PDB file of C-alpha atoms and ligand atoms in Angstrom:
ATOM      1  CA  MET A   1      58.821 183.991 139.424  1.00 46.00           C
ATOM      2  CA  ARG A   2      57.897 180.480 140.446  1.00 54.00           C
ATOM      3  CA  ASN A   3      59.830 178.885 143.281  1.00 63.00           C
ATOM      4  CA  HIS A   4      60.807 175.309 142.375  1.00 82.00           C
ATOM      5  CA  ARG A   5      62.522 174.514 145.628  1.00 94.00           C
ATOM      6  CA  LYS A   6      60.665 171.639 147.259  1.00 96.00           C
ATOM      7  CA  ILE A   7      60.101 172.015 150.999  1.00 97.00           C
ATOM      8  CA  MET A   8      62.129 169.463 152.965  1.00 98.00           C
ATOM      9  CA  ILE A   9      61.182 168.123 156.373  1.00 98.00           C
ATOM     10  CA  ALA A  10      64.201 166.315 157.750  1.00 98.00           C
ATOM     11  CA  GLY A  11      64.478 164.339 160.975  1.00 98.00           C
ATOM     12  CA  ASN A  12      67.954 164.042 162.464  1.00 98.00           C
ATOM     13  CA  TRP A  13      67.700 161.180 164.942  1.00 98.00           C
ATOM     14  CA  LYS A  14      71.263 161.686 166.183  1.00 98.00           C
ATOM     15  CA  GLU A  15      72.382 158.851 168.503  1.00 98.00           C
ATOM     16  CA  HIS A  16      68.869 157.532 169.130  1.00 98.00           C
ATOM     17  CA  PHE A  17      66.944 154.341 168.276  1.00 98.00           C
ATOM     18  CA  THR A  18      68.223 150.779 167.973  1.00 97.00           C
ATOM     19  CA  VAL A  19      67.482 148.922 164.741  1.00 96.00           C
ATOM     20  CA  SER A  20      64.203 147.510 166.087  1.00 96.00           C
ATOM     21  CA  ALA A  21      63.081 150.844 167.569  1.00 97.00           C
ATOM     22  CA  ALA A  22      63.851 152.568 164.274  1.00 96.00           C
ATOM     23  CA  SER A  23      61.903 149.984 162.226  1.00 94.00           C
ATOM     24  CA  ASN A  24      59.014 150.289 164.635  1.00 95.00           C
ATOM     25  CA  TYR A  25      59.023 154.056 164.288  1.00 95.00           C
ATOM     26  CA  LEU A  26      58.999 153.815 160.520  1.00 93.00           C
ATOM     27  CA  HIS A  27      56.032 151.474 160.448  1.00 91.00           C
ATOM     28  CA  ARG A  28      54.125 153.881 162.673  1.00 92.00           C
ATOM     29  CA  LEU A  29      55.191 156.889 160.652  1.00 91.00           C
ATOM     30  CA  GLU A  30      54.046 155.104 157.524  1.00 88.00           C
ATOM     31  CA  GLU A  31      50.560 154.748 159.079  1.00 88.00           C
ATOM     32  CA  ASN A  32      50.446 158.313 160.350  1.00 87.00           C
ATOM     33  CA  VAL A  33      52.060 160.461 157.718  1.00 88.00           C
ATOM     34  CA  GLN A  34      50.039 161.479 154.675  1.00 85.00           C
ATOM     35  CA  ASN A  35      51.513 160.846 151.262  1.00 84.00           C
ATOM     36  CA  ARG A  36      52.446 164.405 150.293  1.00 87.00           C
ATOM     37  CA  GLN A  37      54.465 164.269 147.091  1.00 90.00           C
ATOM     38  CA  SER A  38      55.040 168.015 147.205  1.00 94.00           C
ATOM     39  CA  ILE A  39      57.000 167.700 150.471  1.00 96.00           C
ATOM     40  CA  GLU A  40      60.289 165.855 150.691  1.00 96.00           C
ATOM     41  CA  ILE A  41      60.598 163.823 153.893  1.00 96.00           C
ATOM     42  CA  VAL A  42      64.121 162.755 154.821  1.00 97.00           C
ATOM     43  CA  LEU A  43      65.157 160.718 157.853  1.00 97.00           C
ATOM     44  CA  PHE A  44      68.676 160.585 159.255  1.00 98.00           C
ATOM     45  CA  PRO A  45      68.989 157.461 161.428  1.00 98.00           C
ATOM     46  CA  ASN A  46      72.295 156.218 162.868  1.00 98.00           C
ATOM     47  CA  VAL A  47      74.560 154.492 160.367  1.00 97.00           C
ATOM     48  CA  LEU A  48      73.897 151.001 161.712  1.00 96.00           C
ATOM     49  CA  THR A  49      70.193 151.415 161.067  1.00 96.00           C
ATOM     50  CA  LEU A  50      70.509 152.658 157.486  1.00 96.00           C
ATOM     51  CA  GLN A  51      70.861 149.242 155.877  1.00 95.00           C
ATOM     52  CA  PRO A  52      67.745 147.602 157.426  1.00 94.00           C
ATOM     53  CA  LEU A  53      65.671 150.764 156.929  1.00 94.00           C
ATOM     54  CA  SER A  54      66.691 150.912 153.294  1.00 92.00           C
ATOM     55  CA  GLN A  55      64.877 147.575 152.814  1.00 91.00           C
ATOM     56  CA  LEU A  56      61.532 149.008 153.969  1.00 86.00           C
ATOM     57  CA  ASP A  57      58.947 150.673 151.771  1.00 79.00           C
ATOM     58  CA  ARG A  58      60.370 154.090 151.026  1.00 79.00           C
ATOM     59  CA  ARG A  59      57.698 155.660 148.869  1.00 82.00           C
ATOM     60  CA  LYS A  60      56.974 158.327 151.456  1.00 88.00           C
ATOM     61  CA  PHE A  61      60.458 159.201 152.638  1.00 93.00           C
ATOM     62  CA  ARG A  62      64.135 159.259 151.796  1.00 95.00           C
ATOM     63  CA  LEU A  63      67.149 158.333 153.862  1.00 97.00           C
ATOM     64  CA  GLY A  64      70.153 160.408 154.779  1.00 98.00           C
ATOM     65  CA  ALA A  65      73.345 159.713 156.743  1.00 98.00           C
ATOM     66  CA  GLN A  66      74.397 161.848 159.701  1.00 98.00           C
ATOM     67  CA  ASP A  67      78.030 161.849 158.617  1.00 98.00           C
ATOM     68  CA  GLY A  68      80.378 160.205 156.134  1.00 98.00           C
ATOM     69  CA  TYR A  69      84.117 160.142 155.579  1.00 98.00           C
ATOM     70  CA  TYR A  70      85.717 161.859 152.606  1.00 98.00           C
ATOM     71  CA  GLU A  71      88.198 159.135 151.581  1.00 98.00           C
ATOM     72  CA  ASP A  72      86.319 156.583 149.488  1.00 98.00           C
ATOM     73  CA  ALA A  73      88.216 153.570 150.939  1.00 98.00           C
ATOM     74  CA  GLY A  74      91.380 152.795 152.842  1.00 98.00           C
ATOM     75  CA  ALA A  75      92.955 152.296 156.237  1.00 98.00           C
ATOM     76  CA  TYR A  76      90.631 154.591 158.219  1.00 98.00           C
ATOM     77  CA  THR A  77      89.482 152.499 161.164  1.00 98.00           C
ATOM     78  CA  GLY A  78      85.957 153.242 162.265  1.00 97.00           C
ATOM     79  CA  GLU A  79      84.985 155.337 159.253  1.00 98.00           C
ATOM     80  CA  VAL A  80      82.195 154.798 156.714  1.00 98.00           C
ATOM     81  CA  SER A  81      82.779 156.505 153.382  1.00 98.00           C
ATOM     82  CA  MET A  82      80.423 158.537 151.219  1.00 98.00           C
ATOM     83  CA  ALA A  83      81.122 155.923 148.530  1.00 98.00           C
ATOM     84  CA  MET A  84      79.729 153.185 150.815  1.00 98.00           C
ATOM     85  CA  LEU A  85      76.777 155.300 151.886  1.00 98.00           C
ATOM     86  CA  SER A  86      75.871 156.131 148.316  1.00 97.00           C
ATOM     87  CA  GLU A  87      74.099 152.774 147.878  1.00 95.00           C
ATOM     88  CA  LEU A  88      71.744 153.585 150.742  1.00 96.00           C
ATOM     89  CA  VAL A  89      71.144 157.325 151.012  1.00 97.00           C
ATOM     90  CA  HIS A  90      70.172 160.393 149.013  1.00 97.00           C
ATOM     91  CA  TYR A  91      71.564 162.897 151.523  1.00 98.00           C
ATOM     92  CA  CYS A  92      74.313 163.277 154.102  1.00 98.00           C
ATOM     93  CA  LEU A  93      74.651 165.884 156.840  1.00 98.00           C
ATOM     94  CA  VAL A  94      78.012 167.589 156.674  1.00 98.00           C
ATOM     95  CA  GLY A  95      79.506 169.764 159.414  1.00 97.00           C
ATOM     96  CA  HIS A  96      76.644 169.433 161.875  1.00 98.00           C
ATOM     97  CA  SER A  97      77.445 171.613 164.881  1.00 96.00           C
ATOM     98  CA  GLU A  98      77.793 168.544 167.102  1.00 97.00           C
ATOM     99  CA  ARG A  99      80.494 167.247 164.742  1.00 97.00           C
ATOM    100  CA  ARG A 100      82.183 170.642 164.662  1.00 97.00           C
ATOM    101  CA  HIS A 101      82.055 171.255 168.404  1.00 95.00           C
ATOM    102  CA  ILE A 102      82.214 167.806 170.016  1.00 97.00           C
ATOM    103  CA  PHE A 103      84.419 166.101 167.416  1.00 97.00           C
ATOM    104  CA  ASN A 104      86.445 169.175 166.443  1.00 97.00           C
ATOM    105  CA  GLU A 105      85.603 168.958 162.761  1.00 97.00           C
ATOM    106  CA  SER A 106      87.261 171.817 160.910  1.00 96.00           C
ATOM    107  CA  ASP A 107      86.054 173.822 157.916  1.00 95.00           C
ATOM    108  CA  ASP A 108      88.663 171.993 155.873  1.00 96.00           C
ATOM    109  CA  VAL A 109      87.164 168.595 156.755  1.00 97.00           C
ATOM    110  CA  VAL A 110      83.675 169.947 156.073  1.00 97.00           C
ATOM    111  CA  ALA A 111      84.810 171.077 152.607  1.00 96.00           C
ATOM    112  CA  LYS A 112      86.322 167.668 151.833  1.00 97.00           C
ATOM    113  CA  LYS A 113      83.183 165.880 153.007  1.00 98.00           C
ATOM    114  CA  SER A 114      80.845 168.044 150.873  1.00 97.00           C
ATOM    115  CA  GLN A 115      83.047 167.384 147.872  1.00 96.00           C
ATOM    116  CA  ALA A 116      83.173 163.621 148.593  1.00 97.00           C
ATOM    117  CA  ALA A 117      79.388 163.517 148.934  1.00 98.00           C
ATOM    118  CA  VAL A 118      78.809 165.254 145.596  1.00 97.00           C
ATOM    119  CA  ARG A 119      81.479 163.101 143.908  1.00 96.00           C
ATOM    120  CA  ASN A 120      79.572 160.003 145.066  1.00 98.00           C
ATOM    121  CA  GLY A 121      76.132 161.217 144.031  1.00 97.00           C
ATOM    122  CA  ILE A 122      74.967 162.128 147.542  1.00 98.00           C
ATOM    123  CA  MET A 123      73.477 165.562 148.243  1.00 98.00           C
ATOM    124  CA  PRO A 124      75.296 167.131 151.198  1.00 98.00           C
ATOM    125  CA  ILE A 125      73.302 169.145 153.712  1.00 98.00           C
ATOM    126  CA  ILE A 126      75.963 171.544 154.880  1.00 98.00           C
ATOM    127  CA  CYS A 127      75.239 172.812 158.383  1.00 98.00           C
ATOM    128  CA  VAL A 128      76.313 176.276 159.477  1.00 98.00           C
ATOM    129  CA  GLY A 129      75.564 178.438 162.504  1.00 98.00           C
ATOM    130  CA  GLU A 130      76.992 180.681 165.172  1.00 97.00           C
ATOM    131  CA  THR A 131      77.467 180.034 168.890  1.00 96.00           C
ATOM    132  CA  LEU A 132      75.759 182.241 171.467  1.00 95.00           C
ATOM    133  CA  GLN A 133      79.053 183.944 172.224  1.00 95.00           C
ATOM    134  CA  GLU A 134      79.528 184.765 168.543  1.00 97.00           C
ATOM    135  CA  ARG A 135      75.984 186.121 168.251  1.00 96.00           C
ATOM    136  CA  LEU A 136      76.392 188.304 171.327  1.00 95.00           C
ATOM    137  CA  ALA A 137      79.683 189.607 169.945  1.00 97.00           C
ATOM    138  CA  GLY A 138      77.915 190.610 166.707  1.00 97.00           C
ATOM    139  CA  GLU A 139      79.858 188.042 164.690  1.00 98.00           C
ATOM    140  CA  THR A 140      76.946 186.033 163.252  1.00 97.00           C
ATOM    141  CA  ASN A 141      77.375 187.185 159.640  1.00 98.00           C
ATOM    142  CA  GLN A 142      81.126 186.707 159.767  1.00 98.00           C
ATOM    143  CA  VAL A 143      80.742 183.137 161.041  1.00 97.00           C
ATOM    144  CA  LEU A 144      78.122 182.337 158.396  1.00 98.00           C
ATOM    145  CA  HIS A 145      80.302 183.886 155.718  1.00 97.00           C
ATOM    146  CA  ASN A 146      83.307 181.797 156.794  1.00 97.00           C
ATOM    147  CA  GLN A 147      81.405 178.527 157.136  1.00 97.00           C
ATOM    148  CA  VAL A 148      79.473 178.890 153.872  1.00 97.00           C
ATOM    149  CA  THR A 149      82.582 179.889 151.924  1.00 96.00           C
ATOM    150  CA  ALA A 150      84.641 177.058 153.416  1.00 95.00           C
ATOM    151  CA  GLY A 151      81.908 174.404 153.176  1.00 95.00           C
ATOM    152  CA  LEU A 152      81.323 175.068 149.475  1.00 95.00           C
ATOM    153  CA  MET A 153      84.946 175.738 148.619  1.00 93.00           C
ATOM    154  CA  ASN A 154      85.634 172.603 146.582  1.00 90.00           C
ATOM    155  CA  LEU A 155      82.412 172.752 144.550  1.00 94.00           C
ATOM    156  CA  THR A 156      81.519 174.279 141.198  1.00 93.00           C
ATOM    157  CA  SER A 157      78.453 176.462 140.631  1.00 91.00           C
ATOM    158  CA  ARG A 158      76.864 173.520 138.816  1.00 91.00           C
ATOM    159  CA  GLU A 159      77.415 171.266 141.827  1.00 93.00           C
ATOM    160  CA  ILE A 160      75.753 173.758 144.171  1.00 93.00           C
ATOM    161  CA  GLY A 161      72.462 172.591 142.668  1.00 87.00           C
ATOM    162  CA  ALA A 162      73.123 169.247 144.411  1.00 89.00           C
ATOM    163  CA  CYS A 163      73.611 170.871 147.826  1.00 95.00           C
ATOM    164  CA  VAL A 164      71.384 171.971 150.653  1.00 98.00           C
ATOM    165  CA  ILE A 165      72.462 174.369 153.411  1.00 98.00           C
ATOM    166  CA  ALA A 166      71.034 174.186 156.931  1.00 98.00           C
ATOM    167  CA  TYR A 167      71.218 177.201 159.197  1.00 98.00           C
ATOM    168  CA  GLU A 168      71.384 175.846 162.734  1.00 98.00           C
ATOM    169  CA  PRO A 169      72.408 178.404 165.357  1.00 97.00           C
ATOM    170  CA  VAL A 170      74.327 176.405 167.966  1.00 96.00           C
ATOM    171  CA  TRP A 171      72.537 178.141 170.848  1.00 94.00           C
ATOM    172  CA  ALA A 172      69.134 177.000 169.581  1.00 94.00           C
ATOM    173  CA  ILE A 173      70.038 173.313 169.157  1.00 93.00           C
ATOM    174  CA  GLY A 174      68.573 170.989 171.756  1.00 87.00           C
ATOM    175  CA  SER A 175      68.164 173.934 174.097  1.00 85.00           C
ATOM    176  CA  GLY A 176      64.483 174.738 173.737  1.00 81.00           C
ATOM    177  CA  GLU A 177      65.737 178.277 173.054  1.00 84.00           C
ATOM    178  CA  PHE A 178      63.763 179.485 170.053  1.00 87.00           C
ATOM    179  CA  ALA A 179      65.371 181.681 167.455  1.00 95.00           C
ATOM    180  CA  LYS A 180      62.987 184.476 166.516  1.00 96.00           C
ATOM    181  CA  PRO A 181      61.676 184.155 162.957  1.00 97.00           C
ATOM    182  CA  ASP A 182      63.178 187.547 162.044  1.00 97.00           C
ATOM    183  CA  GLN A 183      66.614 186.391 163.265  1.00 97.00           C
ATOM    184  CA  VAL A 184      66.243 183.283 161.127  1.00 98.00           C
ATOM    185  CA  ALA A 185      65.008 185.317 158.147  1.00 98.00           C
ATOM    186  CA  GLN A 186      68.066 187.571 158.343  1.00 98.00           C
ATOM    187  CA  ALA A 187      70.482 184.643 158.535  1.00 98.00           C
ATOM    188  CA  LEU A 188      68.823 182.751 155.656  1.00 98.00           C
ATOM    189  CA  ASP A 189      68.875 185.869 153.526  1.00 98.00           C
ATOM    190  CA  TYR A 190      72.535 186.472 154.329  1.00 98.00           C
ATOM    191  CA  ILE A 191      73.436 182.861 153.446  1.00 98.00           C
ATOM    192  CA  ARG A 192      71.610 183.079 150.106  1.00 98.00           C
ATOM    193  CA  LYS A 193      73.459 186.313 149.333  1.00 98.00           C
ATOM    194  CA  GLN A 194      76.753 184.560 150.087  1.00 97.00           C
ATOM    195  CA  VAL A 195      75.856 181.790 147.648  1.00 97.00           C
ATOM    196  CA  GLU A 196      74.977 184.429 145.046  1.00 97.00           C
ATOM    197  CA  HIS A 197      78.253 186.217 145.641  1.00 96.00           C
ATOM    198  CA  LEU A 198      80.236 182.968 145.288  1.00 96.00           C
ATOM    199  CA  PHE A 199      78.316 181.122 142.583  1.00 96.00           C
ATOM    200  CA  GLY A 200      75.902 183.534 140.907  1.00 96.00           C
ATOM    201  CA  GLU A 201      72.213 184.303 140.862  1.00 95.00           C
ATOM    202  CA  ARG A 202      71.040 181.016 139.411  1.00 94.00           C
ATOM    203  CA  ALA A 203      72.823 178.935 142.082  1.00 95.00           C
ATOM    204  CA  ALA A 204      71.413 181.191 144.806  1.00 96.00           C
ATOM    205  CA  LYS A 205      67.900 180.820 143.441  1.00 94.00           C
ATOM    206  CA  ASN A 206      68.152 177.028 143.295  1.00 94.00           C
ATOM    207  CA  VAL A 207      69.918 176.171 146.533  1.00 96.00           C
ATOM    208  CA  ARG A 208      67.633 175.037 149.336  1.00 97.00           C
ATOM    209  CA  ILE A 209      68.260 176.528 152.759  1.00 98.00           C
ATOM    210  CA  LEU A 210      66.715 174.895 155.823  1.00 98.00           C
ATOM    211  CA  TYR A 211      66.344 176.053 159.390  1.00 98.00           C
ATOM    212  CA  GLY A 212      67.148 173.871 162.403  1.00 97.00           C
ATOM    213  CA  GLY A 213      67.247 174.427 166.162  1.00 96.00           C
ATOM    214  CA  SER A 214      64.475 173.480 168.608  1.00 96.00           C
ATOM    215  CA  VAL A 215      61.924 173.231 165.783  1.00 97.00           C
ATOM    216  CA  ASN A 216      58.759 171.500 166.947  1.00 97.00           C
ATOM    217  CA  ASP A 217      55.152 170.938 165.928  1.00 97.00           C
ATOM    218  CA  HIS A 218      54.090 174.242 167.533  1.00 97.00           C
ATOM    219  CA  ASN A 219      56.699 176.606 166.086  1.00 97.00           C
ATOM    220  CA  ILE A 220      57.502 175.067 162.693  1.00 98.00           C
ATOM    221  CA  GLY A 221      54.895 177.168 160.877  1.00 98.00           C
ATOM    222  CA  SER A 222      56.558 180.404 161.975  1.00 98.00           C
ATOM    223  CA  TYR A 223      59.827 179.304 160.334  1.00 98.00           C
ATOM    224  CA  LEU A 224      58.306 177.842 157.166  1.00 98.00           C
ATOM    225  CA  ASP A 225      56.396 181.103 156.690  1.00 97.00           C
ATOM    226  CA  ILE A 226      59.732 182.858 156.075  1.00 97.00           C
ATOM    227  CA  PRO A 227      59.830 183.265 152.267  1.00 92.00           C
ATOM    228  CA  GLY A 228      63.446 182.036 151.858  1.00 95.00           C
ATOM    229  CA  CYS A 229      63.034 179.053 154.191  1.00 98.00           C
ATOM    230  CA  ASP A 230      62.928 175.768 152.280  1.00 98.00           C
ATOM    231  CA  GLY A 231      62.312 173.431 155.168  1.00 98.00           C
ATOM    232  CA  ALA A 232      63.390 172.319 158.598  1.00 98.00           C
ATOM    233  CA  LEU A 233      66.040 170.044 160.080  1.00 98.00           C
ATOM    234  CA  ILE A 234      64.510 168.682 163.256  1.00 98.00           C
ATOM    235  CA  GLY A 235      66.271 166.883 166.108  1.00 97.00           C
ATOM    236  CA  GLY A 236      64.389 166.107 169.326  1.00 97.00           C
ATOM    237  CA  ALA A 237      60.849 166.614 168.013  1.00 97.00           C
ATOM    238  CA  SER A 238      61.467 164.251 165.076  1.00 98.00           C
ATOM    239  CA  LEU A 239      61.775 161.310 167.508  1.00 97.00           C
ATOM    240  CA  ASN A 240      58.025 161.381 168.038  1.00 96.00           C
ATOM    241  CA  TYR A 241      56.167 160.184 164.925  1.00 95.00           C
ATOM    242  CA  HIS A 242      52.974 162.053 165.845  1.00 95.00           C
ATOM    243  CA  LYS A 243      54.868 165.329 166.062  1.00 97.00           C
ATOM    244  CA  PHE A 244      56.865 164.547 162.937  1.00 97.00           C
ATOM    245  CA  SER A 245      53.710 163.751 160.929  1.00 96.00           C
ATOM    246  CA  SER A 246      52.095 166.925 162.151  1.00 96.00           C
ATOM    247  CA  MET A 247      55.141 168.937 161.006  1.00 97.00           C
ATOM    248  CA  VAL A 248      54.845 167.356 157.550  1.00 97.00           C
ATOM    249  CA  GLU A 249      51.203 168.461 157.465  1.00 96.00           C
ATOM    250  CA  THR A 250      52.158 172.028 158.417  1.00 97.00           C
ATOM    251  CA  ALA A 251      54.740 172.013 155.621  1.00 97.00           C
ATOM    252  CA  TYR A 252      52.075 170.836 153.202  1.00 96.00           C
ATOM    253  CA  ARG A 253      49.762 173.703 154.212  1.00 96.00           C
ATOM    254  CA  VAL A 254      52.604 176.195 153.752  1.00 96.00           C
ATOM    255  CA  HIS A 255      53.323 174.700 150.334  1.00 95.00           C
ATOM    256  CA  GLN A 256      49.657 175.028 149.339  1.00 94.00           C
ATOM    257  CA  SER A 257      49.495 178.637 150.426  1.00 93.00           C
ATOM    258  CA  ARG A 258      52.736 179.444 148.541  1.00 92.00           C
ATOM    259  CA  LEU A 259      51.195 177.918 145.429  1.00 92.00           C
ATOM    260  CA  GLU A 260      48.042 179.990 145.838  1.00 91.00           C
ATOM    261  CA  LYS A 261      50.106 183.155 146.177  1.00 89.00           C
ATOM    262  CA  GLU A 262      52.189 182.319 143.110  1.00 87.00           C
ATOM    263  CA  ASN A 263      49.073 181.683 141.073  1.00 87.00           C
ATOM    264  CA  GLY A 264      47.625 185.001 142.238  1.00 79.00           C
TER     265      GLY A 264
HETATM  266  P1  13P B   1      66.891 170.031 168.020  1.00 63.17           P
HETATM  267  O1  13P B   1      65.701 170.089 167.089  1.00 63.17           O
HETATM  268  O2  13P B   1      66.812 168.920 169.016  1.00 63.17           O
HETATM  269  O3  13P B   1      67.193 171.364 168.604  1.00 63.17           O
HETATM  270  O4  13P B   1      68.157 169.642 167.092  1.00 63.17           O
HETATM  271  C1  13P B   1      68.382 170.365 165.944  1.00 63.17           C
HETATM  272  C2  13P B   1      69.431 169.693 165.146  1.00 63.17           C
HETATM  273  O5  13P B   1      70.579 169.628 165.564  1.00 63.17           O
HETATM  274  C3  13P B   1      69.047 169.081 163.882  1.00 63.17           C
HETATM  275  O6  13P B   1      70.155 168.704 163.141  1.00 63.17           O
END
C-alpha cells in the first residue's frame, strides 16, 4: 500500500534570531537548499519574526508558529491567537515540552490549543514525550497514551487528518543525548496504535508522526529510516542553514528510496 504521508523537515528556532538575523538566514537557506517538492520544509521562527518572513519568497518552505492561544480574541494580555496566526502560518506547535515543563502547560490547555488551531485552519503539531524519570520508571507508554489522548480529545476523526504528532522525549531535547532508533520506532508505533484505537485505521494511516530530540545532520538518516517516521522536528541543528539544507537532502534520499521500494 502506498504511503502518501509527505516527509516533513521542521526547524524549531525557539527563542533565537532577531528579525534581521532570521531574514538573513532565510536568504542563505534559499541559496543552499534544493527545491525538493516531495519534502515539506517548515520553519518555526519566533512570533515577532513571522510577519516579515511571510513577505519573503516562500516557494521552498512554509511557516509555523511555536505557540498560539486558544481564545480567538479578548482580554488576554500578551497572547497571540490562532485566529491571528492563521493569516501567516500553515502550522503551529502545540504542547512543546518546553511549554509543558517551563510554562506549566497542562493537557487541558494543549487540547484547547489543538482544537483552536484546527478551527482556524492551522495544522497543529502536537508534541508528546516522556521525561527521563518516566522512562526509567517504565512509564513511557502510559505518558504517551495520556498525552496523545488528551491532546486529540476535542477533535473528530476527520480533523485528525489536519494534525501532526511529534514524539520528542524530554531527555533527548537539547541534551545531545540520542534516542536509539529502536526506542524511537517503538514510541512512534505505539503512538500510531493509540491514534488507531481512538480514531480508526484510516486516521492512523494518514496522521504524520515526526521525531524530535537532538536530531542533527549526522543522525537524521537513522531516524528517517524508521518506516513509521514521517519527518523530524529539529531545534539546535536547524539554526545552521548548512546543516538544515543537508538534512533536507537526507530526507529527499530517504523519500527516493521509499519510492523505489514501493514500486518494487
Ligand atoms: P533539539 O534538536 O535542540 O534537541 O530540540 C528539539 C526540539 O525541541 C524541537 O522542537
